[in-house]
Coordinates of N, CA, C and O in Angstrom, one line a residue:
X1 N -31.7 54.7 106.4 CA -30.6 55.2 105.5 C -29.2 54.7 106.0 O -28.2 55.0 105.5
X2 N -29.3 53.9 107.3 CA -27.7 53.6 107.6 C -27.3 52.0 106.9 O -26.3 51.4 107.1
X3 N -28.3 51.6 106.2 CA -28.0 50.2 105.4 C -26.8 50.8 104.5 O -26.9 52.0 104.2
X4 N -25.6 50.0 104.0 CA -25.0 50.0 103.0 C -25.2 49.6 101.7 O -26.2 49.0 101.2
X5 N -23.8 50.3 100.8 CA -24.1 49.6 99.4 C -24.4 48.0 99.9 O -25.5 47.5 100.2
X6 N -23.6 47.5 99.8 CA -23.7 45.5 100.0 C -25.1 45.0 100.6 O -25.6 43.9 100.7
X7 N -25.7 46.4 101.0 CA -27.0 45.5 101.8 C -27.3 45.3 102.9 O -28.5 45.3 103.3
X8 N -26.3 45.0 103.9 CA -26.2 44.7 104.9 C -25.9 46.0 106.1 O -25.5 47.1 105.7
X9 N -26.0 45.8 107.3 CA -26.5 46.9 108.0 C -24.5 47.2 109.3 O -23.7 46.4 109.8
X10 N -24.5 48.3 109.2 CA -23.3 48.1 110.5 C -23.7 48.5 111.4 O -24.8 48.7 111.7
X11 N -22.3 49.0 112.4 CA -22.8 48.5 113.8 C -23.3 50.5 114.2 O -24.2 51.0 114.9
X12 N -22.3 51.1 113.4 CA -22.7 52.9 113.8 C -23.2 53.6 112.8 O -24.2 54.2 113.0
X13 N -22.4 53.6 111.4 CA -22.4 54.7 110.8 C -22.2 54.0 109.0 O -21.4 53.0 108.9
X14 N -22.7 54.4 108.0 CA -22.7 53.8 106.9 C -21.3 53.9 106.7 O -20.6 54.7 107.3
X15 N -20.8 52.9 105.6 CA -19.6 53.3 105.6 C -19.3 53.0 104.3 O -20.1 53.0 103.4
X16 N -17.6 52.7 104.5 CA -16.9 52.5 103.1 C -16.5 51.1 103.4 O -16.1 50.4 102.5
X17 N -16.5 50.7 104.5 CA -16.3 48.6 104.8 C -14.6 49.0 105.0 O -13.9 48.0 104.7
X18 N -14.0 50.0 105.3 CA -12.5 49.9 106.0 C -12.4 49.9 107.3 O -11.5 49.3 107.8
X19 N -13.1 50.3 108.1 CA -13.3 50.1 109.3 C -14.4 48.8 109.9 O -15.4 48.4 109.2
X20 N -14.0 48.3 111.3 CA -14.6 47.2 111.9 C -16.2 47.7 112.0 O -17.2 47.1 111.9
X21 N -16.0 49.0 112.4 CA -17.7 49.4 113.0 C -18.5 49.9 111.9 O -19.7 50.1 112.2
X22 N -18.0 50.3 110.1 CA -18.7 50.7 109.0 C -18.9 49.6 108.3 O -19.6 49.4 107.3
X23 N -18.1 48.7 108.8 CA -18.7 47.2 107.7 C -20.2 46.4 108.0 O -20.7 46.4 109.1
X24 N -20.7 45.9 107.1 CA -22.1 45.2 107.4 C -21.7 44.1 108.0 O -20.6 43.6 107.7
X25 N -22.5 43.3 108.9 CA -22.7 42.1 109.7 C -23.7 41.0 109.4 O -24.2 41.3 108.3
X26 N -24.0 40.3 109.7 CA -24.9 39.3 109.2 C -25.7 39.4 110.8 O -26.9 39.5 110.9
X27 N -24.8 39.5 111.9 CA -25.6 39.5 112.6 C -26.6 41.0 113.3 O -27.5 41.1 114.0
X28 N -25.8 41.7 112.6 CA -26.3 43.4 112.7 C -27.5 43.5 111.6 O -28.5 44.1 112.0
X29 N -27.5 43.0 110.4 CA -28.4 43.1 109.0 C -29.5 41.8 110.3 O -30.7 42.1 110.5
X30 N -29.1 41.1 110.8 CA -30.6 40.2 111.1 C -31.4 41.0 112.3 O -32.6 41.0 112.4
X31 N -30.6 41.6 113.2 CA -31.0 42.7 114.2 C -32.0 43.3 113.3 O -33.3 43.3 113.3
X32 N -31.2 43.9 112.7 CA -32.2 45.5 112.2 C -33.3 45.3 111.3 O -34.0 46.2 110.9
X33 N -33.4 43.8 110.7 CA -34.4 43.5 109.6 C -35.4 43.0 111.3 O -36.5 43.6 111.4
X34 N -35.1 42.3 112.2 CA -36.0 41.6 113.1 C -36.7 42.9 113.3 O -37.9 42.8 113.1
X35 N -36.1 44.5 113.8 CA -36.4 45.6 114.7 C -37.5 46.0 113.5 O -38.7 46.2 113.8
X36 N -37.2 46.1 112.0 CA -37.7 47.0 111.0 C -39.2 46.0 110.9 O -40.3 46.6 110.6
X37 N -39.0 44.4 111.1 CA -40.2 44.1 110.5 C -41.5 43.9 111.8 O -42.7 43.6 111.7
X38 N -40.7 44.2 112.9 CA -41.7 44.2 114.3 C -42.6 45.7 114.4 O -43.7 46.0 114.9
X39 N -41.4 46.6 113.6 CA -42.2 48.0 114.4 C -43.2 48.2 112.6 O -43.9 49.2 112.3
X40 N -42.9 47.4 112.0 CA -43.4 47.6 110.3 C -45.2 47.7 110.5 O -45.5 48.7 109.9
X41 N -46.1 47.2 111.0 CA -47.5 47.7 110.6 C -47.8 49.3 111.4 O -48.4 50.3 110.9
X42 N -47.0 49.4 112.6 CA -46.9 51.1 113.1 C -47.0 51.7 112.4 O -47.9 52.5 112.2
X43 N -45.7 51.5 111.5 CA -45.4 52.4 110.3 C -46.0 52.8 109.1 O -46.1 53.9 108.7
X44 N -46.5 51.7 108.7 CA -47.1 51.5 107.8 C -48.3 52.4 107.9 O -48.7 53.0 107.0
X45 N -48.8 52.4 109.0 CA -50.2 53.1 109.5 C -49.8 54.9 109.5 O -50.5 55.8 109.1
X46 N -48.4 54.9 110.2 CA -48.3 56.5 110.5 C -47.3 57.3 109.5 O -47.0 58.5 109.4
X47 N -47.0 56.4 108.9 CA -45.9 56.5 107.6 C -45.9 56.3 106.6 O -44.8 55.9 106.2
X48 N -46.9 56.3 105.6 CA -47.3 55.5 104.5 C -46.5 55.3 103.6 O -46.2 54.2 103.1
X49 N -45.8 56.7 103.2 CA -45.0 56.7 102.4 C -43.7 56.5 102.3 O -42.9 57.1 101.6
X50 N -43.4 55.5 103.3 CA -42.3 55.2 104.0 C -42.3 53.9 104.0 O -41.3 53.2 104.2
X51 N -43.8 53.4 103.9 CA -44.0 51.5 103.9 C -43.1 50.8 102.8 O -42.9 49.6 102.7
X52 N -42.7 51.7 101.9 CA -42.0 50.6 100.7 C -40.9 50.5 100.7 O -40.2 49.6 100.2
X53 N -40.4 51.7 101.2 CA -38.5 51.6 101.1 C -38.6 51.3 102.6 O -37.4 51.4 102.9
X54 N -39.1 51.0 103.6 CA -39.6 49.9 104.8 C -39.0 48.4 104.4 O -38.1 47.7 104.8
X55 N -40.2 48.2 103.1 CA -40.0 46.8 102.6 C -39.0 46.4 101.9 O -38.4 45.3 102.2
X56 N -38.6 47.1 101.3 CA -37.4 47.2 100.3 C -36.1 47.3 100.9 O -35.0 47.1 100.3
X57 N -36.0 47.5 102.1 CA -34.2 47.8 103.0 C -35.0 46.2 103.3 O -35.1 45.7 102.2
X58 N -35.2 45.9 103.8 CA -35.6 44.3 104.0 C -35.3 43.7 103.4 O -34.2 43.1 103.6
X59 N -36.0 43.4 102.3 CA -35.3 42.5 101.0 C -34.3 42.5 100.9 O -33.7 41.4 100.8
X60 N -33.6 44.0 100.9 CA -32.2 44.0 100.1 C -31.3 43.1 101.8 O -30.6 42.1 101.8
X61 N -31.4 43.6 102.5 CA -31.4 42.9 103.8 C -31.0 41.1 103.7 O -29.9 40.5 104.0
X62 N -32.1 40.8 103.4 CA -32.3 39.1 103.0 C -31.1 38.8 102.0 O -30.4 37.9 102.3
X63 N -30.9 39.5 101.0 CA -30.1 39.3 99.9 C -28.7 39.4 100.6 O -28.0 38.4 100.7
X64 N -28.3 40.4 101.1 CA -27.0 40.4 101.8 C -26.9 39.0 102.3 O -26.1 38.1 101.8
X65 N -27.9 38.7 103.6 CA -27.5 37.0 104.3 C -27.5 35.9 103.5 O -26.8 35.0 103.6
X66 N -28.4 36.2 102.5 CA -27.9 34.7 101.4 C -26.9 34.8 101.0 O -26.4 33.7 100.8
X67 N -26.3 36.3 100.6 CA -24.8 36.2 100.1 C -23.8 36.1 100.4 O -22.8 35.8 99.8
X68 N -24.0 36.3 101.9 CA -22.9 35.7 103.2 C -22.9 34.8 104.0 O -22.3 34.7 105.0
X69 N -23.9 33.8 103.4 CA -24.1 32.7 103.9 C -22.8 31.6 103.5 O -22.6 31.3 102.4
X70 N -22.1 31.1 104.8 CA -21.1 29.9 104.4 C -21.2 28.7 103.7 O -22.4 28.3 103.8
X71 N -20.8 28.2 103.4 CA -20.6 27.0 102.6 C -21.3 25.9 103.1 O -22.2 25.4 102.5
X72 N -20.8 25.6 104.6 CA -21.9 24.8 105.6 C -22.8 25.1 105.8 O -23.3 24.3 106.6
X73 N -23.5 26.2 105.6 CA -24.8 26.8 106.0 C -25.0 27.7 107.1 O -25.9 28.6 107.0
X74 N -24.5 27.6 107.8 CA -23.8 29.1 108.4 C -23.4 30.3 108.2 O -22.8 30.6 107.2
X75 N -23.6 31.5 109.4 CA -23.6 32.8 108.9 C -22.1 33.0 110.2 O -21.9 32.5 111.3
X76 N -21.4 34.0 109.4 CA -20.2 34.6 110.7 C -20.6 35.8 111.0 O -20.9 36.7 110.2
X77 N -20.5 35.9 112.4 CA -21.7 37.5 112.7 C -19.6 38.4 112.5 O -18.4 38.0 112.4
X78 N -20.3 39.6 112.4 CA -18.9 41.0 112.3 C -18.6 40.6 114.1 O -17.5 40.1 114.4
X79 N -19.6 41.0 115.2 CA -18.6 41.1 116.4 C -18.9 39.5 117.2 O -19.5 38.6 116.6
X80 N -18.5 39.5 118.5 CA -18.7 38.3 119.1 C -18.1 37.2 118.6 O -18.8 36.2 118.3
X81 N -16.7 37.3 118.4 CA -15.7 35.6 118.1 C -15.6 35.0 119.0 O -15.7 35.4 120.2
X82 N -15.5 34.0 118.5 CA -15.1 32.8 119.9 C -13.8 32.5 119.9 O -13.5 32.3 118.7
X83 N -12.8 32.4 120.8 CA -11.8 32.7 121.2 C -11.2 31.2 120.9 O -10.1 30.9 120.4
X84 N -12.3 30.0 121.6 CA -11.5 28.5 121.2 C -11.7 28.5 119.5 O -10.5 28.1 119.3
X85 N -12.4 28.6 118.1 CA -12.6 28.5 117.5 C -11.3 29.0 116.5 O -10.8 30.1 116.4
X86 N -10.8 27.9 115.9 CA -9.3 28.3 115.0 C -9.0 30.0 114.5 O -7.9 30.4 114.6
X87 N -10.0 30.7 113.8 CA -10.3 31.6 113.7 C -10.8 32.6 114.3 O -10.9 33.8 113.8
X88 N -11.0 32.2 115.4 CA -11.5 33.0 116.1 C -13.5 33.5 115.6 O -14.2 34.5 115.9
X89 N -13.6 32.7 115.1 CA -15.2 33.0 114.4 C -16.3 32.4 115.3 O -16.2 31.4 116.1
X90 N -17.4 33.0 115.0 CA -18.1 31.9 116.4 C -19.5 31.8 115.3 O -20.4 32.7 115.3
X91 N -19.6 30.8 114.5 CA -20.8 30.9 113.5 C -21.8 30.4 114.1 O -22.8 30.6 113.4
X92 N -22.1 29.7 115.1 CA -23.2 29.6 116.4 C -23.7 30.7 116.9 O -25.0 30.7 116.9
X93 N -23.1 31.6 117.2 CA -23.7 33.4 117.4 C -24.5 33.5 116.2 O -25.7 33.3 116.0
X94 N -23.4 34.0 115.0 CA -24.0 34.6 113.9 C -25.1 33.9 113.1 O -25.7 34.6 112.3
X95 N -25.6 32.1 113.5 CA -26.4 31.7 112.5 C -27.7 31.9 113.4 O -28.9 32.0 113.1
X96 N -27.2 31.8 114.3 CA -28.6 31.9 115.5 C -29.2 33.3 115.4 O -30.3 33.5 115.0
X97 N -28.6 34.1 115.8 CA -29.3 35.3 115.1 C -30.1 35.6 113.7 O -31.2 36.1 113.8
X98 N -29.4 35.3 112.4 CA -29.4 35.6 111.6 C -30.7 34.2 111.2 O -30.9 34.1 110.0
X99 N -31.4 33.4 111.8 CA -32.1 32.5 111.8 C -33.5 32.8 112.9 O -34.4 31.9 113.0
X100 N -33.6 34.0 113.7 CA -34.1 34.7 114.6 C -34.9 35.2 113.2 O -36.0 34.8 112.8
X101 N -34.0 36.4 112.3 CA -34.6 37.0 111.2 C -35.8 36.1 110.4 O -37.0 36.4 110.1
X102 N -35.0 35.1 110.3 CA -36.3 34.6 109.1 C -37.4 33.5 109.8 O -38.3 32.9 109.2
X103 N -37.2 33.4 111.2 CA -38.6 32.8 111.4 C -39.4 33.8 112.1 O -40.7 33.7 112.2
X104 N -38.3 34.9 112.7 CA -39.9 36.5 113.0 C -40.2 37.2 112.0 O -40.8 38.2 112.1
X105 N -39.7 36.7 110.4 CA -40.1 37.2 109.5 C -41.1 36.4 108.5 O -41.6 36.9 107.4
X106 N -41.4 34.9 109.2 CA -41.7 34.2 108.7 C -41.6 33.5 107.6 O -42.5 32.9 107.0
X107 N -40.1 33.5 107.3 CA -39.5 33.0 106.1 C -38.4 31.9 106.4 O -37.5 31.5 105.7
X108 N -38.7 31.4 107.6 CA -38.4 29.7 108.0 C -39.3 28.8 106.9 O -40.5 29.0 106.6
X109 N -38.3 27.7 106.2 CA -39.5 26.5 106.2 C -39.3 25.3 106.3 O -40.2 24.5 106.3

């Protein structure tokens, strides 16, 4: 229940996206889909009725990173900038993570 409208997951508390720590992340949404789809057959087994909106914060999950996906193909994570980088953005963090998600989720191809 702490995913947001947009899909994407923050770093404490759902929010309204005015603050740094209630906004969603690309590299926070790939964390929490990696955590959700590792602990997912447990669940499934002791939680049944819990396995679909399981699956479903996932999807909607995936949908957020395609939608924040950069132009070059790159994701910008919310924390961790890089300090030489004009912007201060470090899309090396954020795509590496956010590329963690889809081959422990098996949706590399």
């Amino acid at each position: 229940k702490l995913q947001n409208r947009d899909r994407g997951w923050p770093t404490f508390c759902r929010g309204w996206g005015k603050l740094p720590f209630d906004r969603s992340g690309t590299d926070l949404t790939a964390h929490a889909i990696r955590a959700l789809h590792a602990w997912y057959p447990q669940m499934e087994m002791m939680f049944k009725d819990k396995a679909s909106a399981i699956s479903q914060a996932i999807s909607r999950g995936f949908e957020y990173l395609a939608a924040k996906q950069n132009p070059d193909g790159s994701w910008s994570p919310l924390w961790f900038g890089n300090q030489d980088h004009p912007d201060e953005d470090n899309p090396i963090y954020g795509t590496s993570k956010v590329l963690l998600a889809y081959r422990d989720t098996g949706r590399m191809q």
